[in-house]
Amino acid sequence: MVLITRKIEFAASHLYHNPRLSPEENRRIFGKCNNPHGHGHNYTLEVTVAGEPDPVTGMVLDLKELKEVLEREVMQRMDHRFLNHQVPELKGQIPTCENVARVIWNLLDPQIKQGRLHRVRLYESADLFADCYRNGANVD
Amino acid sequence: MLIKSAAASSYDPAEKGRSSAAPLRERGVKVELGRRYRFAASHRLHTPRLSEEENRRVFGKCNNPFGHGHNYVLEIRLSGDIDESTGMIANLSDLDAFVEREVIEAMDCKSLNEDVAAFNDTVPTTENLCVEIYKRLKKFPGARLERVRIQETSNNSFEYAGE
């Protein structure tokens, strides 16, 4: 099995707020991230697909197709958007790194036609990221 | 896994066990949170169990009696349910405070040999540092520590995921 990883970057804003909690609790739990006007990040997304290289093309999957999937499913949905208000898949969820990674996994998984989606790693900053991967997968 | 602070809040405690990650988990997909921290410390690789000459041969430059330092990058990975109320595996400010107390305060700008009790009798290689930091962070109550990775330089890194 060979793993192939493609990286993209997008910029988006978000805020952490749970309407079921009081304003004080929101401030206590979410701190600065509860600022009602939101704040933004440059997200880096690494998408890893696992598979066997095709004997004819030598490819696990056609990278051009993966690029198009990422453009359609992630960039067009999330780049330069306010995640809380403009991404329907995140409606009713706090757009933490964990939840955004999970939503991206769910968007990409059915779109990978060659090979199998292995891992989604979403960096919110250089020091914070979330991983989604299949249980038992060999992750670096 | 609920963070302690949220359990005491006003939303319905019956939802405590509910996790929005459940459907993914049922499909065999796992979510982990990764966080990086930085600290600078000095160390000297030397063991009294070997002769001076053997120490020099085994540890080379790292056996310099005055020690030397590194900018360590610590990467930790945590797993647990994504709390539906907060969207988080672990509350980052709780996690940061815990790591600050257990690792950064104890090790940043310190001599690992002299200032960290665990290394009084153990060689502070980065392998051993991984194990020591894993032991300290395993006690974090908010989520499950999966692994510790320490980058000693941009060319060297070590990883420990428990026994």
Coordinates of C-alpha atoms in Angstrom, one line a residue:
Chain A
M1 CA 0.0 0.0 0.0
V2 CA 1.2 3.5 -0.8
L3 CA 0.1 6.7 0.8
I4 CA -0.2 9.9 -1.2
T5 CA -0.8 13.3 0.4
R6 CA -2.0 16.5 -1.1
K7 CA -1.9 19.8 0.7
I8 CA -4.1 22.8 0.3
E9 CA -4.5 26.1 2.2
F10 CA -7.6 28.1 2.8
A11 CA -8.5 31.1 4.9
A12 CA -11.7 31.3 6.9
S13 CA -13.2 32.9 10.0
H14 CA -15.1 31.4 12.9
L15 CA -16.2 31.9 16.5
Y16 CA -17.0 29.4 19.3
H17 CA -20.4 30.0 20.8
N18 CA -23.0 27.5 22.1
P19 CA -26.4 29.1 22.4
R20 CA -27.4 26.5 25.0
L21 CA -24.8 27.9 27.4
S22 CA -25.0 31.2 29.2
P23 CA -22.8 34.2 28.0
E24 CA -20.6 33.7 31.1
E25 CA -20.1 30.0 30.4
N26 CA -19.4 30.6 26.8
R27 CA -16.7 33.1 27.8
R28 CA -15.3 30.8 30.4
I29 CA -15.1 27.7 28.2
F30 CA -14.2 29.3 24.9
G31 CA -12.2 32.3 26.1
K32 CA -11.0 34.6 23.3
C33 CA -12.5 32.4 20.7
N34 CA -16.0 33.5 21.9
N35 CA -15.5 37.0 20.5
P36 CA -18.9 37.6 18.8
H37 CA -17.3 39.2 15.7
G38 CA -15.2 36.1 15.1
H39 CA -11.6 35.7 14.1
G40 CA -9.7 33.9 11.3
H41 CA -7.1 31.4 10.5
N42 CA -5.0 30.2 7.5
Y43 CA -5.9 26.6 7.5
T44 CA -3.7 24.0 6.0
L45 CA -5.3 20.7 5.0
E46 CA -3.4 17.5 4.3
V47 CA -5.4 14.8 2.6
T48 CA -3.9 11.3 2.4
V49 CA -5.2 8.6 0.1
A50 CA -4.1 5.0 0.4
G51 CA -3.9 2.5 -2.4
E52 CA -1.8 0.4 -4.8
P53 CA -0.2 2.2 -7.8
D54 CA -2.0 1.3 -11.0
P55 CA 0.3 -1.0 -13.1
V56 CA -0.4 1.1 -16.2
T57 CA -0.2 4.7 -14.9
G58 CA 1.9 4.1 -11.8
M59 CA -0.6 6.2 -9.9
V60 CA -2.6 5.5 -6.7
L61 CA -5.1 8.0 -8.0
D62 CA -5.2 10.8 -10.5
L63 CA -3.9 13.8 -8.6
K64 CA -5.7 16.2 -11.0
E65 CA -9.0 14.6 -9.9
L66 CA -8.1 14.9 -6.3
K67 CA -7.2 18.5 -6.8
E68 CA -10.7 19.1 -8.4
V69 CA -12.4 17.3 -5.5
L70 CA -10.5 19.5 -3.0
E71 CA -11.3 22.6 -5.0
R72 CA -15.0 21.7 -5.2
E73 CA -15.7 20.2 -1.8
V74 CA -13.3 22.3 0.4
M75 CA -12.1 25.5 -1.3
Q76 CA -15.4 26.6 -2.8
R77 CA -17.2 25.8 0.5
M78 CA -14.8 27.2 3.0
D79 CA -12.2 29.5 1.5
H80 CA -12.8 33.1 2.5
R81 CA -16.0 32.1 4.3
F82 CA -17.3 32.6 7.9
L83 CA -17.5 28.9 8.9
N84 CA -20.4 29.4 11.4
H85 CA -22.7 31.1 9.0
Q86 CA -21.7 30.1 5.5
V87 CA -21.0 26.4 5.7
P88 CA -24.3 24.4 6.0
E89 CA -22.5 21.2 7.0
L90 CA -21.3 23.0 10.2
K91 CA -24.7 24.3 11.2
G92 CA -25.4 23.6 14.8
Q93 CA -21.8 22.6 15.5
I94 CA -19.0 24.6 17.1
P95 CA -16.4 24.9 14.2
T96 CA -13.5 23.7 16.2
C97 CA -10.5 22.1 14.4
E98 CA -11.9 18.7 15.3
N99 CA -15.3 19.4 13.9
V100 CA -14.1 21.0 10.7
A101 CA -11.7 18.1 10.1
R102 CA -14.6 15.7 10.6
V103 CA -16.9 17.6 8.2
I104 CA -14.1 17.6 5.6
W105 CA -13.7 13.8 6.1
N106 CA -17.4 13.3 5.5
L107 CA -17.3 15.5 2.4
L108 CA -14.2 13.8 0.8
D109 CA -14.7 10.2 1.8
P110 CA -17.5 9.5 -0.8
Q111 CA -15.6 11.4 -3.5
I112 CA -12.4 9.4 -3.5
K113 CA -13.1 6.9 -6.3
Q114 CA -9.6 5.4 -6.6
G115 CA -7.8 4.3 -3.5
R116 CA -9.3 5.0 -0.1
L117 CA -9.3 8.1 2.1
H118 CA -6.7 7.4 4.8
R119 CA -6.3 10.5 6.8
V120 CA -7.4 14.1 6.9
R121 CA -5.1 16.4 8.9
L122 CA -6.3 20.0 9.4
Y123 CA -3.9 22.6 10.8
E124 CA -5.6 25.6 12.3
S125 CA -2.1 27.0 13.1
A126 CA 1.4 25.5 13.1
D127 CA 0.8 24.3 16.6
L128 CA -2.7 23.0 16.5
F129 CA -4.2 20.3 14.3
A130 CA -6.9 17.6 14.2
D131 CA -6.5 14.2 12.5
C132 CA -9.3 12.0 11.2
Y133 CA -8.2 8.6 10.1
R134 CA -9.5 5.0 9.8
N135 CA -9.0 3.0 12.9
G136 CA -6.0 0.7 12.8
A137 CA -4.5 2.7 9.9
N138 CA -0.7 3.1 10.0
V139 CA -0.4 6.8 10.7
D140 CA 3.1 8.3 10.8
Chain B
M1 CA -15.6 12.7 26.8
L2 CA -16.9 15.7 28.7
I3 CA -14.6 18.3 30.1
K4 CA -15.2 18.8 33.8
S5 CA -16.2 22.4 33.5
A6 CA -18.9 21.7 31.0
A7 CA -20.4 19.0 33.1
A8 CA -21.2 21.6 35.8
S9 CA -22.9 23.9 33.3
S10 CA -26.5 24.5 32.6
Y11 CA -27.1 22.4 29.5
D12 CA -29.0 19.1 29.8
P13 CA -26.8 16.6 31.6
A14 CA -28.7 13.8 30.0
E15 CA -26.7 14.7 26.9
K16 CA -23.5 14.0 28.6
G17 CA -22.9 10.7 27.0
R18 CA -23.9 11.8 23.5
S19 CA -21.1 12.4 21.1
S20 CA -21.4 13.9 17.7
A21 CA -18.4 11.8 16.7
A22 CA -20.3 8.5 17.2
P23 CA -21.4 8.0 13.6
L24 CA -17.8 8.4 12.4
R25 CA -16.5 6.1 15.0
E26 CA -19.1 3.4 14.0
R27 CA -17.6 3.6 10.5
G28 CA -14.1 3.0 12.0
V29 CA -12.9 6.6 11.7
K30 CA -11.0 8.1 14.6
V31 CA -10.5 11.8 15.4
E32 CA -7.4 13.1 17.2
L33 CA -6.3 16.5 18.4
G34 CA -2.7 17.5 17.9
R35 CA -0.9 20.3 19.7
R36 CA 2.7 21.5 19.6
Y37 CA 4.6 23.1 22.4
R38 CA 8.2 24.5 22.4
F39 CA 10.8 24.6 25.1
A40 CA 14.5 25.0 25.3
A41 CA 16.7 23.0 27.7
S42 CA 20.2 21.7 28.1
H43 CA 21.4 18.1 28.6
R44 CA 24.5 16.0 28.8
L45 CA 24.5 12.4 27.7
H46 CA 26.6 10.6 30.3
T47 CA 26.2 7.5 32.5
P48 CA 28.3 6.6 35.5
R49 CA 27.8 3.0 34.5
L50 CA 30.4 3.4 31.7
S51 CA 34.0 4.6 31.9
E52 CA 34.9 8.1 30.9
E53 CA 36.4 6.7 27.7
E54 CA 33.3 4.6 26.9
N55 CA 31.0 7.6 27.6
R56 CA 33.0 9.6 25.1
R57 CA 32.9 6.8 22.5
V58 CA 29.2 6.1 22.9
F59 CA 27.9 9.7 23.3
G60 CA 30.5 11.6 21.3
K61 CA 29.9 15.4 21.3
C62 CA 26.9 14.9 23.5
N63 CA 29.2 13.8 26.3
N64 CA 30.7 17.3 26.6
P65 CA 30.9 17.9 30.4
F66 CA 29.3 21.3 30.2
G67 CA 26.3 20.0 28.3
H68 CA 24.6 21.6 25.3
G69 CA 21.0 22.7 24.5
H70 CA 18.2 22.2 22.1
N71 CA 15.0 23.9 21.1
Y72 CA 12.6 21.0 21.6
V73 CA 9.3 20.8 19.8
L74 CA 6.8 18.6 21.7
E75 CA 3.9 17.3 19.7
I76 CA 1.1 15.5 21.5
R77 CA -1.9 13.7 20.1
L78 CA -5.1 13.2 22.1
S79 CA -8.2 11.2 21.4
G80 CA -11.7 11.1 22.9
D81 CA -15.2 11.9 22.0
I82 CA -16.0 15.3 20.5
D83 CA -18.1 17.0 23.2
E84 CA -21.3 18.0 21.4
S85 CA -21.6 21.1 23.6
T86 CA -18.1 22.5 22.9
G87 CA -17.1 20.8 19.7
M88 CA -13.8 19.8 21.4
I89 CA -11.9 16.6 22.3
A90 CA -10.2 18.6 25.0
N91 CA -10.5 22.2 26.1
L92 CA -7.4 23.8 24.8
S93 CA -6.9 26.2 27.7
D94 CA -7.2 23.3 30.2
L95 CA -4.7 21.3 28.1
D96 CA -2.3 24.2 27.7
A97 CA -2.4 24.9 31.4
F98 CA -1.7 21.3 32.2
V99 CA 1.2 21.0 29.8
E100 CA 2.5 24.4 31.0
R101 CA 2.6 23.1 34.6
E102 CA 3.8 19.5 33.9
V103 CA 6.3 20.1 31.2
I104 CA 7.1 23.7 30.3
E105 CA 7.6 25.0 33.8
A106 CA 9.5 21.9 34.8
M107 CA 11.8 21.8 31.7
D108 CA 11.9 25.1 29.9
C109 CA 15.3 26.9 30.3
K110 CA 16.4 24.1 32.6
S111 CA 19.2 21.6 32.7
L112 CA 17.4 18.3 32.2
N113 CA 20.2 16.4 34.1
E114 CA 20.2 18.7 37.1
D115 CA 16.7 20.2 37.3
V116 CA 14.4 17.2 36.4
A117 CA 14.5 14.6 39.1
A118 CA 13.8 11.7 36.6
F119 CA 17.1 12.4 34.9
N120 CA 19.3 12.4 38.0
D121 CA 20.0 8.7 37.4
T122 CA 18.8 8.3 33.8
V123 CA 20.4 9.6 30.7
P124 CA 18.3 12.4 29.3
T125 CA 18.3 11.2 25.7
T126 CA 15.2 12.4 23.8
E127 CA 14.0 8.8 23.8
N128 CA 13.9 8.9 27.6
L129 CA 12.5 12.4 27.5
C130 CA 9.6 11.1 25.4
V131 CA 8.8 8.5 28.0
E132 CA 9.0 11.0 30.9
I133 CA 6.8 13.5 29.2
Y134 CA 4.3 10.7 28.2
K135 CA 4.1 9.6 31.9
R136 CA 3.4 13.2 33.0
L137 CA 0.8 14.0 30.3
K138 CA -0.9 10.6 30.6
K139 CA -2.5 12.0 33.7
F140 CA -4.4 14.7 31.8
P141 CA -8.0 14.2 32.9
G142 CA -9.7 15.7 29.9
A143 CA -8.9 13.2 27.1
R144 CA -6.7 10.2 26.3
L145 CA -3.1 10.8 25.4
E146 CA -2.3 8.7 22.3
R147 CA 1.3 9.6 21.6
V148 CA 4.2 12.0 22.3
R149 CA 6.6 13.1 19.6
I150 CA 9.6 15.2 20.3
Q151 CA 11.7 16.9 17.7
E152 CA 15.2 17.5 19.1
T153 CA 16.4 19.2 15.9
S154 CA 14.9 19.5 12.5
N155 CA 16.6 16.2 11.6
N156 CA 15.9 14.2 14.8
S157 CA 12.5 13.2 16.2
F158 CA 11.4 10.5 18.7
E159 CA 7.9 9.2 19.4
Y160 CA 6.4 7.2 22.2
A161 CA 2.9 5.8 22.4
G162 CA 3.1 4.0 25.7
E163 CA 4.1 0.3 26.3

